[in-house]
XYZ file of C-alpha atoms in Angstrom:
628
model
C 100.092 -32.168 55.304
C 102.019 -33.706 58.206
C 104.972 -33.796 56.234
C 104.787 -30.314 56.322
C 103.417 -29.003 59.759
C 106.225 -31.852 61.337
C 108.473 -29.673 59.120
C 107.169 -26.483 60.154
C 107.348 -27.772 63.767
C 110.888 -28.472 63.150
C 111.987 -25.340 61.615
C 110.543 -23.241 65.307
C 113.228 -24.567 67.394
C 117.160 -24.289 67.048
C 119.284 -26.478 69.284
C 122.128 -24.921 71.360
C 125.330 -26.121 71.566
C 127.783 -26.623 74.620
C 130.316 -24.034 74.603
C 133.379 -24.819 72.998
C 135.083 -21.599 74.723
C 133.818 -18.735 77.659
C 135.400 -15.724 77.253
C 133.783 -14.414 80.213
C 136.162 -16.465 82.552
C 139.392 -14.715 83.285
C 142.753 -16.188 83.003
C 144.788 -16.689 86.202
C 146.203 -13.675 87.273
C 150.014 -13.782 86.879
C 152.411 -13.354 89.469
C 153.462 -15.797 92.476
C 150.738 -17.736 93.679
C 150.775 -19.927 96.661
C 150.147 -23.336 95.988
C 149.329 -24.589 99.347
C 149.012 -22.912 102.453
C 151.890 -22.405 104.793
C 150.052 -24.070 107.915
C 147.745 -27.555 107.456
C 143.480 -26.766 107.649
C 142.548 -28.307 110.469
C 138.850 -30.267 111.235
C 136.487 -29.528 110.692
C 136.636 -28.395 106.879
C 133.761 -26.668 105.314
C 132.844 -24.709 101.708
C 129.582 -24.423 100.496
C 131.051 -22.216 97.580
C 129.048 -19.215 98.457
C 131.964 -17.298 97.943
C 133.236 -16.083 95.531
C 129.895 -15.461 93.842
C 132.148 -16.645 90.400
C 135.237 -17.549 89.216
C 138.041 -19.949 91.395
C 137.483 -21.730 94.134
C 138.817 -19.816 97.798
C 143.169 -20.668 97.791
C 142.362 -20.915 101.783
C 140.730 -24.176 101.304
C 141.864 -25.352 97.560
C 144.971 -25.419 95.220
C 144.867 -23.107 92.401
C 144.725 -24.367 89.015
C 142.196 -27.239 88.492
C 139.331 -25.735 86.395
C 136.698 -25.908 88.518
C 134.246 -22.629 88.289
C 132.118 -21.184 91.453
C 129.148 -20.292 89.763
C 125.607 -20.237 90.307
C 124.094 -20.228 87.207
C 125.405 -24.033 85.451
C 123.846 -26.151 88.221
C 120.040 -27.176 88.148
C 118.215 -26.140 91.834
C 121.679 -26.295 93.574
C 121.587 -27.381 96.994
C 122.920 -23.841 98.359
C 123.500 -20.608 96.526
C 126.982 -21.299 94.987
C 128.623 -24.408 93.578
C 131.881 -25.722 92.661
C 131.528 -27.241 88.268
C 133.943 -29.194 86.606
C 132.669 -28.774 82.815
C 135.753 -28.989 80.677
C 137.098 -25.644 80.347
C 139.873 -24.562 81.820
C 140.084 -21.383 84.247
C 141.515 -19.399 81.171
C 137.904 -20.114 79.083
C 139.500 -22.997 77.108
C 139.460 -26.253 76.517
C 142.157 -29.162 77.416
C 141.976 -30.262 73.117
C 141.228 -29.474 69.704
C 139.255 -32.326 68.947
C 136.483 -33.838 70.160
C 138.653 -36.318 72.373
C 137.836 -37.577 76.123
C 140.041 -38.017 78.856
C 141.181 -36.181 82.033
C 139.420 -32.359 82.108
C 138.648 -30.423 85.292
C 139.955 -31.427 88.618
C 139.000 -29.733 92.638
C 141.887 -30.482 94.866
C 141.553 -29.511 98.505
C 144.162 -27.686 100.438
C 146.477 -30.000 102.742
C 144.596 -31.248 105.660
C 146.598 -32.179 109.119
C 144.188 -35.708 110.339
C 147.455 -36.633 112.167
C 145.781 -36.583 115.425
C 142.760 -38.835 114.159
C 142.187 -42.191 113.618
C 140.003 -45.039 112.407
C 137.737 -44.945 115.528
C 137.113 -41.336 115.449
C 134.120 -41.465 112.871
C 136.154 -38.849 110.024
C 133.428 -38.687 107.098
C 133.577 -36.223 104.504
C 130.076 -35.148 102.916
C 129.370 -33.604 99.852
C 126.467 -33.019 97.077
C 126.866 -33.905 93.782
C 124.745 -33.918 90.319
C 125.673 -34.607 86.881
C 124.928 -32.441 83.506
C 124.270 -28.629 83.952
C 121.667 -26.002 82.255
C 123.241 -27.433 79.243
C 121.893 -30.665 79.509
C 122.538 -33.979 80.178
C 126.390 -35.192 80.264
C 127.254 -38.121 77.895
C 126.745 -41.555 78.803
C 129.811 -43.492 79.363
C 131.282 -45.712 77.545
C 134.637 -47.746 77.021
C 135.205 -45.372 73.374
C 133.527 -42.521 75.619
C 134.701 -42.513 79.438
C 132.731 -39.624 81.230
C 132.890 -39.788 85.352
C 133.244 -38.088 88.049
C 135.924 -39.872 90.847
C 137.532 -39.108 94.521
C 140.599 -39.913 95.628
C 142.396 -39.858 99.114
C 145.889 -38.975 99.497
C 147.776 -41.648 101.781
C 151.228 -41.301 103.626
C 153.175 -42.014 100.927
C 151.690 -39.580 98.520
C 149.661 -42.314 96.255
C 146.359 -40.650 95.098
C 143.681 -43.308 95.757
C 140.279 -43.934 94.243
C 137.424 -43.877 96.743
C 134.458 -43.730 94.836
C 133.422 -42.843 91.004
C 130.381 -41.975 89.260
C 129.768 -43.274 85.627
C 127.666 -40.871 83.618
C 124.425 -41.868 83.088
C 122.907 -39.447 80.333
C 119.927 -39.436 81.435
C 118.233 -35.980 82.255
C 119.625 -33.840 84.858
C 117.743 -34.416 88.287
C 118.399 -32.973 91.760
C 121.584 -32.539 93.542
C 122.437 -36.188 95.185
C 124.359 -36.686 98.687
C 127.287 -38.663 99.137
C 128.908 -39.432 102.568
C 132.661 -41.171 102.264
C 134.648 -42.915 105.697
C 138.071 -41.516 105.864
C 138.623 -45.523 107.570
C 142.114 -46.716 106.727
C 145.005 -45.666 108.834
C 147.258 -44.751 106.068
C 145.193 -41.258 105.806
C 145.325 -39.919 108.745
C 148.936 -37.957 108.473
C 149.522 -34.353 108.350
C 149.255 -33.676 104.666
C 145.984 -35.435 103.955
C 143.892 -33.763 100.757
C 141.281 -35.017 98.739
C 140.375 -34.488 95.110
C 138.002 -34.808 92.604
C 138.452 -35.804 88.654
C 136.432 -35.543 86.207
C 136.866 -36.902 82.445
C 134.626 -36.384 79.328
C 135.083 -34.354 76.370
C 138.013 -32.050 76.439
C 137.159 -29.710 73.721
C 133.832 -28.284 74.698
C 131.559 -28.008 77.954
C 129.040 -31.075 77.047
C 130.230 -33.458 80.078
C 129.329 -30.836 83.617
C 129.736 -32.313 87.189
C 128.527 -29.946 89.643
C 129.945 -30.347 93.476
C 128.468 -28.511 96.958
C 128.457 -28.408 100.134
C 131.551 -29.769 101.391
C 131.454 -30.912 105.077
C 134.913 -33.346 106.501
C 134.286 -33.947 110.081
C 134.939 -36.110 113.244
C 132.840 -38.115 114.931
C 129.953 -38.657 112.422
C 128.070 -41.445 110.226
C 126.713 -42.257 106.978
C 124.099 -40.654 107.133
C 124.825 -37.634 108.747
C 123.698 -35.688 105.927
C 121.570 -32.914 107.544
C 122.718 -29.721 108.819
C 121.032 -27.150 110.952
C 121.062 -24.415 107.843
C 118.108 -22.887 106.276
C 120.153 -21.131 102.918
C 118.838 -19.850 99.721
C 119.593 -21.759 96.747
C 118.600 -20.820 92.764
C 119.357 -17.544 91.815
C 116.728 -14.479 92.460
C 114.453 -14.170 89.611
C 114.281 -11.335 87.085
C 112.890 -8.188 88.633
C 111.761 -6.789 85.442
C 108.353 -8.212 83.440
C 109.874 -8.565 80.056
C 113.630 -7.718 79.542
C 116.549 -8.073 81.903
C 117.752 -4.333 81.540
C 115.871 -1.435 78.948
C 116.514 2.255 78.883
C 115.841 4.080 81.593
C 113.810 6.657 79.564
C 111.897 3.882 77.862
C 111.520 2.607 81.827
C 110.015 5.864 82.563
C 107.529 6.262 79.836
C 105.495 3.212 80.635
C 103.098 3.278 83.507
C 104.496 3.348 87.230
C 105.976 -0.083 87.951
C 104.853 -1.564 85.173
C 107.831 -2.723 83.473
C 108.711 -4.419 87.071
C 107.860 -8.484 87.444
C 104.397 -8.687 89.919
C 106.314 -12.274 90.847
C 110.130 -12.077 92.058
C 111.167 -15.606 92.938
C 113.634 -17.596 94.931
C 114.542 -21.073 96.017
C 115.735 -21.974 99.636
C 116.834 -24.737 100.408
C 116.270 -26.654 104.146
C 118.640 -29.056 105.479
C 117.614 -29.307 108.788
C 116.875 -32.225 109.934
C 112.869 -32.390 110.559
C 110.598 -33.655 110.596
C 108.929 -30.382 112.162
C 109.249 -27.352 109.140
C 111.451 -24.427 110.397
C 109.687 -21.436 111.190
C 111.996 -18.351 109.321
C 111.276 -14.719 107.946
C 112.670 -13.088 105.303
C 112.673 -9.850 103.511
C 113.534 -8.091 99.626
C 115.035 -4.980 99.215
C 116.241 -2.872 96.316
C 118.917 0.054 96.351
C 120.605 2.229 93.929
C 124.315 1.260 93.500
C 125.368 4.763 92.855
C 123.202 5.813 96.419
C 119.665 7.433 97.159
C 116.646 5.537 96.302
C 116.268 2.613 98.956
C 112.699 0.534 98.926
C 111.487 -2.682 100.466
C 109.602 -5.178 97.957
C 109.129 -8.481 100.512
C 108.354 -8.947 104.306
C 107.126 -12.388 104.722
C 107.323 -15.308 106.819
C 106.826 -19.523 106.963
C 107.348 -22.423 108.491
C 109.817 -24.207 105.647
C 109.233 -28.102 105.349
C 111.997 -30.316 105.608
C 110.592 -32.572 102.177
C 110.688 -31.518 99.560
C 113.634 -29.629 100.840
C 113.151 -26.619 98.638
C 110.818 -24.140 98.404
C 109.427 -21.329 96.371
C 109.185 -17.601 97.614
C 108.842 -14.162 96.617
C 106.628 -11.720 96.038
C 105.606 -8.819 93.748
C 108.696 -6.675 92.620
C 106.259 -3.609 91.952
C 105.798 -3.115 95.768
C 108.983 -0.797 95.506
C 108.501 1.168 92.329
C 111.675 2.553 90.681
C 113.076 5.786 90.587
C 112.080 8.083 86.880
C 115.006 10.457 87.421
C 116.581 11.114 83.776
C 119.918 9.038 84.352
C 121.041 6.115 83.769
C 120.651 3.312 87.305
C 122.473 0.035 88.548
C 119.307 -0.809 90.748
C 120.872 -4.293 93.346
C 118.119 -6.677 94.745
C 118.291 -8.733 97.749
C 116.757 -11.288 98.838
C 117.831 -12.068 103.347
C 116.834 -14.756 105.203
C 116.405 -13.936 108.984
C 118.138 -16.876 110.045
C 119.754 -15.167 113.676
C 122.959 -17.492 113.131
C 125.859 -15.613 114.739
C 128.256 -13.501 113.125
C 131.076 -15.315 111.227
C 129.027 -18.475 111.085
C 129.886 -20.769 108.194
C 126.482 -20.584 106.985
C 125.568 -17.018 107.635
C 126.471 -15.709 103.631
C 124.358 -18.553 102.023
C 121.294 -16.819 103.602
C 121.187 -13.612 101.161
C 121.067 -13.480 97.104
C 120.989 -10.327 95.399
C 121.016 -9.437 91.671
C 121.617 -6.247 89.590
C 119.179 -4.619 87.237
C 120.706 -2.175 84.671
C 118.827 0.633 83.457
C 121.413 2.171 80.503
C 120.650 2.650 77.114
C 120.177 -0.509 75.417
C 117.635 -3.832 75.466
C 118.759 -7.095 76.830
C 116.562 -10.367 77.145
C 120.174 -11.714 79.242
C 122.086 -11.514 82.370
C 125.686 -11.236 80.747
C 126.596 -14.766 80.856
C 126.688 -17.324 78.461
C 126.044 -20.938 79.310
C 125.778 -22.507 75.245
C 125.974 -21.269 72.734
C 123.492 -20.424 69.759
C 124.569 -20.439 65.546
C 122.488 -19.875 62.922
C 121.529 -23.255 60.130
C 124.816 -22.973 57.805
C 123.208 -22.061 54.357
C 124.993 -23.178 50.768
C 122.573 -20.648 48.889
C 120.105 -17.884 49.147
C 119.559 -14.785 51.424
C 121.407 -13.152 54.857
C 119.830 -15.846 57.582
C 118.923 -13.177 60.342
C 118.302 -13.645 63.596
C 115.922 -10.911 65.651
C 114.361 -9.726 68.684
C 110.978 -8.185 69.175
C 110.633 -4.780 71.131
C 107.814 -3.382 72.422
C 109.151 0.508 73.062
C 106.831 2.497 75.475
C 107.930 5.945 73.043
C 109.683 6.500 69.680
C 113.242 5.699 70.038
C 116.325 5.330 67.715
C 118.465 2.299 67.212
C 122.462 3.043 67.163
C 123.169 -0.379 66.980
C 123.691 -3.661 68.096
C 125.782 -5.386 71.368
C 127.044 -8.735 70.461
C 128.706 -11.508 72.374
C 130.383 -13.996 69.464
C 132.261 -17.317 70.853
C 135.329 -17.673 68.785
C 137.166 -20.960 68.840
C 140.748 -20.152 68.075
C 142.363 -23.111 67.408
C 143.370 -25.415 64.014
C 139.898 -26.866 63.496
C 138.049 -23.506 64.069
C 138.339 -19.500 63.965
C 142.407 -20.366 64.258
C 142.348 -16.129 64.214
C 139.988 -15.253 62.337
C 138.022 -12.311 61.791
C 134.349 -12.957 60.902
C 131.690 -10.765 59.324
C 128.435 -9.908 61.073
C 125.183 -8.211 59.279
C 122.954 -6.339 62.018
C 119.465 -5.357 60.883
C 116.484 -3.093 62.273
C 112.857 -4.471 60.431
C 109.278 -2.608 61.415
C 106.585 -4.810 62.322
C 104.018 -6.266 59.734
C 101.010 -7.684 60.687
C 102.781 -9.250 64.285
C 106.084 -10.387 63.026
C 109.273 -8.443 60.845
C 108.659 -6.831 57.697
C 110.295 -8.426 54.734
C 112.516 -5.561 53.783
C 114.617 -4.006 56.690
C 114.403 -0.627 57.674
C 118.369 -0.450 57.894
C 120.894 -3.016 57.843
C 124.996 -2.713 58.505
C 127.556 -5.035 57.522
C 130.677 -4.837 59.958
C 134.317 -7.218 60.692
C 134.309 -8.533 64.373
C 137.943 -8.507 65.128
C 139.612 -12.022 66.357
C 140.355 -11.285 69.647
C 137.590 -8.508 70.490
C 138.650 -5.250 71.450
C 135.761 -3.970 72.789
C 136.732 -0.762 75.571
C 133.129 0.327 75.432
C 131.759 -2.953 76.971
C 133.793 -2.183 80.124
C 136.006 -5.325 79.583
C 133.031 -7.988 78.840
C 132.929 -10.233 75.915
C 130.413 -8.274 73.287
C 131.271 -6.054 70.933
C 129.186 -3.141 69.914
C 128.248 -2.874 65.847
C 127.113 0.390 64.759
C 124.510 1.719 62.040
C 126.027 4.590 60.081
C 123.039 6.281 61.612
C 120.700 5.909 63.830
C 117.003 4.051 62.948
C 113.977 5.931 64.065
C 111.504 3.292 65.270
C 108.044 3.343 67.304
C 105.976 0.707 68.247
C 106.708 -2.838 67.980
C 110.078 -3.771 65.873
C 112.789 -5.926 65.408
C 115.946 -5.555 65.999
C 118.953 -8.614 64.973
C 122.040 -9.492 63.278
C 122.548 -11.834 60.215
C 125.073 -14.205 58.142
C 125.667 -14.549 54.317
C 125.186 -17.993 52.581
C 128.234 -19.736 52.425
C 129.583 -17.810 55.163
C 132.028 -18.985 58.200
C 128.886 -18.645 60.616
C 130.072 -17.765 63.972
C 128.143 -18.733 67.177
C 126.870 -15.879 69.410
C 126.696 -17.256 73.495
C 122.924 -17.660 74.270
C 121.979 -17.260 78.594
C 119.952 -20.509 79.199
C 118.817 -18.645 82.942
C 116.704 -16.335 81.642
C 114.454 -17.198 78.570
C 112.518 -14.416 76.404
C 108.945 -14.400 76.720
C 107.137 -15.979 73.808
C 106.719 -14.436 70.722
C 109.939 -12.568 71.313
C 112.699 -14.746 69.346
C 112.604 -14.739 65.202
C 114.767 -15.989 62.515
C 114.852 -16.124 59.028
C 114.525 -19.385 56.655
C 115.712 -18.677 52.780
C 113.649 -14.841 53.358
C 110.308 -16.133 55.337
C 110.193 -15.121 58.763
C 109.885 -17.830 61.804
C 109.151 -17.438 65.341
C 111.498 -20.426 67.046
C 112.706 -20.737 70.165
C 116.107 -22.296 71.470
C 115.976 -25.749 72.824
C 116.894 -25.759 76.037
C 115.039 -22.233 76.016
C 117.455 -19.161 76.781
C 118.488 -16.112 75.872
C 120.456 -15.344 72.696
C 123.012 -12.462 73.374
C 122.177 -9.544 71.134
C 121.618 -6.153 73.074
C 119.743 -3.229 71.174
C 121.205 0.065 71.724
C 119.634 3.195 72.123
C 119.389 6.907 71.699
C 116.567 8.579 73.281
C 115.282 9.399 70.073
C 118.377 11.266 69.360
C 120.259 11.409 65.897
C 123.430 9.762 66.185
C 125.829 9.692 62.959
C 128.584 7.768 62.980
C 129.148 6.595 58.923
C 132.415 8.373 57.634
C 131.957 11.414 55.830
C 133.100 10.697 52.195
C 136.213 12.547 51.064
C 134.690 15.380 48.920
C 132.797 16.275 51.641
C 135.289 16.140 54.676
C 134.526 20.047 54.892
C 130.716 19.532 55.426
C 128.485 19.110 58.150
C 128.626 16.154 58.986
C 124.273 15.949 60.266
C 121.227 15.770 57.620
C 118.250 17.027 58.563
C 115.036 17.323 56.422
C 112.844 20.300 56.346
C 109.630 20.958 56.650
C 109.300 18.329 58.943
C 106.264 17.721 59.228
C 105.732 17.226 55.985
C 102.199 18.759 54.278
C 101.062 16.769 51.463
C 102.205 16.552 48.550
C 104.813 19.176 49.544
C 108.408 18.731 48.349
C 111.446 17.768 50.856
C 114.488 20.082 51.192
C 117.220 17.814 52.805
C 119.989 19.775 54.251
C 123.714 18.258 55.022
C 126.449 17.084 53.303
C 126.194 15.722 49.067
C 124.697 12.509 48.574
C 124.560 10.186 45.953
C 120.775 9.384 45.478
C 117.779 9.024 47.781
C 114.693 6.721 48.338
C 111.855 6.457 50.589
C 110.493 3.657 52.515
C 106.985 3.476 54.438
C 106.428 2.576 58.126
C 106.948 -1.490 57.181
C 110.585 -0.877 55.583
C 109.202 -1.230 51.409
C 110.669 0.939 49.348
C 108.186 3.475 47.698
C 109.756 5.791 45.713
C 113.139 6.248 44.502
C 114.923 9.430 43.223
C 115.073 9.272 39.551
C 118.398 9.188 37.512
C 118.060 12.530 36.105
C 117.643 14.024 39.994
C 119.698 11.820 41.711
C 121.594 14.102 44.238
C 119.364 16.459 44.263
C 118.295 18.190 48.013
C 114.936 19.039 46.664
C 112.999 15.443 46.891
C 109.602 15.242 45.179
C 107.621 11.828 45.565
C 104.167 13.013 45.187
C 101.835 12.935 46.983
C 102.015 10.772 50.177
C 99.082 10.227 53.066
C 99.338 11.173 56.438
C 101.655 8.917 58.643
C 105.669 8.124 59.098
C 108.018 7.875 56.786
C 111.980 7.012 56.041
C 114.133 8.715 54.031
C 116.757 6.771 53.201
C 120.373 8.901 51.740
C 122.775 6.682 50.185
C 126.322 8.272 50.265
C 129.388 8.129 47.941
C 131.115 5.819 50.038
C 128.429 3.314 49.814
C 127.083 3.785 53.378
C 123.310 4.950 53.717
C 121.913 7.639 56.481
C 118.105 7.264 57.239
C 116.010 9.920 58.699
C 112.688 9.882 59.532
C 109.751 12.025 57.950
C 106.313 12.872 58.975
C 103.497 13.444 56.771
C 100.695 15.552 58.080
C 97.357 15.928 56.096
């Protein structure tokens, strides 16, 4: 009995992987680009990586071309909003090998610095917060057969790159970000073209080994342990300012009860690096706006003296205090979160005081925020079944399901897709006693193309899979995608910043239905799409019937019992029915199969699927209700 409940245990979770590519990171644009700046920086330097919110690091104070991302969501409880990681990819989403080698990966190279008019006894320090590992996890300890650091060097007069200090990785679990102050001491580095620059090594085929780098601060006249700064800045990203998804249809938004789908606790962390002891008294306030203009509302006013330890705090407050819009369109609703910190205009530290984030209310589901950190595949299977993989929905009306928004991770070199197209299953299932039914209420079996073409997604990484038509659903369901046995499985990127609620993630294990989770916990990338409970057809009409209409519809609808169905539209090859769970009930017999005129006896009150399977092998489902 332990055997099996250890087994049972095991079978709940699946373990992400590192990402071996991130197609969300755009190559370098092409053209000239300025290597280093005409005119030396001067002291004091300064770049707490605030901006850009992500992708390189500013040219004004770094050369181009090193790797490192500005990102805000691979760090764990970053010193300030905004950091500078050096994970292994390169800017282009790839790695530096095919194989699972180590050696040199990402490197952060500061613009030329002019310390020609400094010396020993001027007290030149540069300061800077570091942490190893990411979201992901933990880097890999180091090793002579593994080498995975992180280490500075100086540039000297006569252009030598020389270490200053290195970090080992430890493995252990990520902790907090860690303060390091370096003396700029020996004469030979104080010339006109001073830079410094970080290395890291570790695996060069996938993101496993992170290094995560902030607040940069190279000064005159300082110490060791001048490692406080009068800046009060937030820090971890804003929280999700919905209860249960990240973005839903904005008709499904407006059928639930006023501000209900909204989260009653919108966090934050801010950070304080003052110096204390005595907490700094500051204010702060939460606002949400529509993109497009209009609706403006206020969700926070609040105020607190901030301690100095633990530097970082908790706030928020209740996003339902500013209830959305329920106009009948579609909404790109922006949250902020603003210190009051009264520093000047064009201080240094004045952008790490506000964090905003976007809510989308479209027309499909999403449990993520758009970016992948892992990624998540399914257990490769030698025999037996489709392994699926499915969310649950809770819709606040009947809806339809068009389809399915993917985000797949190829890995296009020798050892992996090398190219490749790869098959994808997606899958609609009702609910049966609190988790899918065994038979699904539609599936679709479509070719993801290798590279993704995907105009639709407005240039991200998913791709959108379509049913031939679109599944009438109410209720709870379940809506996922699937791989064949024997199969090239494909990983889809999983968000590790935003992880379902519970109950929400299910997979499949030889047929039976599990509830797991992903371990770290995150978001697998599969957005349901939509319809507002319209019929959308998008299966090609077969070639004897190019001339017909190309909608069925099924009349009387209601149903009475025990009446007979008249199903209008194009010729079809046979039909079935299927109850509310997705079983199959009755099937047209051989002698009728074609037939518009559908008799299955009679049926009790409740909903119904028809089910139309065409010439061409596709199916069209519509949905039927019974009335006594």
């Amino acid at each position: 009995m332990l055997l099996l409940a250890l087994a049972a245990r095991a079978q709940s979770v699946l373990p992400v992987q590192p990402l071996p590519a991130d197609p969300s990171r755009a190559a370098p644009a092409r053209g000239p680009v300025v290597a280093r700046r005409g005119t030396a920086l001067g002291l004091p330097f300064f770049d707490d990586f605030t901006t850009p919110r992500e992708g390189n690091p500013r040219v004004q104070n770094w050369l181009p071309g090193g790797g490192a991302l500005v990102n805000n969501r691979l760090p764990v409880h970053p010193l300030t909003r905004g950091v500078a990681t050096l994970d292994g990819l390169r800017a282009n989403g790839q790695g530096y090998g095919n194989t699972p080698n180590f050696g040199a990966i990402d490197s952060l190279t500061s613009q030329p610095i002019d310390l020609s008019g400094y010396g020993p006894g001027n007290g030149v320090f540069l300061t800077f917060a570091w942490q190893e590992g990411s979201v992901v996890g933990p880097s890999e300890r180091s090793s002579g057969s593994t080498p995975v650091a992180l280490e500075l060097f100086f540039l000297d007069r006569d252009g030598r790159w020389v270490s200053q200090w290195k970090q080992l990785a430890g493995g252990a679990a990520v902790s907090g970000f860690r303060q390091k102050a370096v003396a700029v001491a020996d004469a030979r580095y104080f010339h006109a073209g001073f830079q410094f620059q970080f290395q890291a090594t570790g695996n060069v085929s996938v993101s496993t080994d992170a290094w995560s780098l902030d607040y940069f601060v190279l000064g005159a006249n300082r110490t060791a342990a001048d490692t406080t700064y009068a800046d009060l800045a937030t820090a971890q990203g804003l929280g999700n300012p919905l209860r249960r998804y990240t973005a839903l249809p904005w008709w499904q938004y407006n059928a639930a009860a006023p501000a209900s789908e909204l989260n009653p606790m919108l966090n934050a962390e801010i950070t304080n690096l003052n110096p204390g002891p005595i907490p700094t008294p500051i204010s702060w306030t939460g606002t949400v706006q529509d993109v497009a203009g209009g609706f403006q509302g206020t969700w926070l006013t609040d105020s607190r003296s901030i301690p100095t330890q633990p530097r970082q705090t908790v706030i928020g407050g209740s996003a339902r205090t500013a209830p959305l819009p329920t106009t009948s369109a579609a909404k790109q609703l922006r949250y902020t979160l603003a210190l009051n910190t009264r520093v000047a205009a064009g201080d240094r530290t004045l952008p790490n005081d506000t964090l905003s984030r976007d809510v989308f209310l479209n027309d499909y589901y999403a449990f993520d925020d758009g970016t992948a950190e892992a990624v998540l595949a399914l257990p490769a299977t030698s025999t037996g079944p489709i392994q699926y993989l499915a969310y649950a929905l809770d819709l606040n009306q009947p809806d339809q399901v068009k389809g399915v928004r993917l985000y797949p991770v190829f890995l296009n070199n020798a050892q992996g897709d090398n190219g490749a197209n790869r098959s994808v299953t997606i899958g609609v299932w009702a609910d049966d006693k609190g988790q899918p039914a065994a038979t699904p209420l539609m599936t679709q079996t479509a070719t993801l193309r290798n590279p993704l073409t995907n105009p639709s997604a407005a240039g991200q990484p998913f791709v959108d899979v379509l049913f031939s038509a679109s599944v009438p659903v109410s209720g709870r369901v379940y809506v996922g995608y699937g791989q064949t046995a024997r199969g090239q499985f494909l990983p889809y990127g999983i968000d590790l910043n935003n992880p379902p609620p519970a109950n929400t993630l299910w997979r499949t294990n030889q047929g039976t239905w599990l509830a797991f989770s992903a371990l770290p916990a995150g978001a697998p990338m599969l957005r349901p799409l939509l319809t507002n409970n319209q019929t959308v057809i998008t299966a090609t009409t077969p070639p004897a019937a190019a001339g017909a209409p190309a909608v069925f519809s099924l009349y009387p609808n209601p149903l009475p019992t025990g009446g007979t169905i008249a199903v209008a539209g194009p010729a079809f090859a046979r039909a079935s029915l299927l109850d509310a769970l997705g079983r199959t009930i009755w099937e047209q017999p051989a002698a009728e199969a074609g037939r518009p005129q559908l008799t299955p006896g009679r049926l009790a009150a409740g909903v119904y699927l028809v089910r139309l399977h065409l010439a061409n092998g596709s199916t069209v489902t519509r949905r039927l209700v019974v009335s006594e």
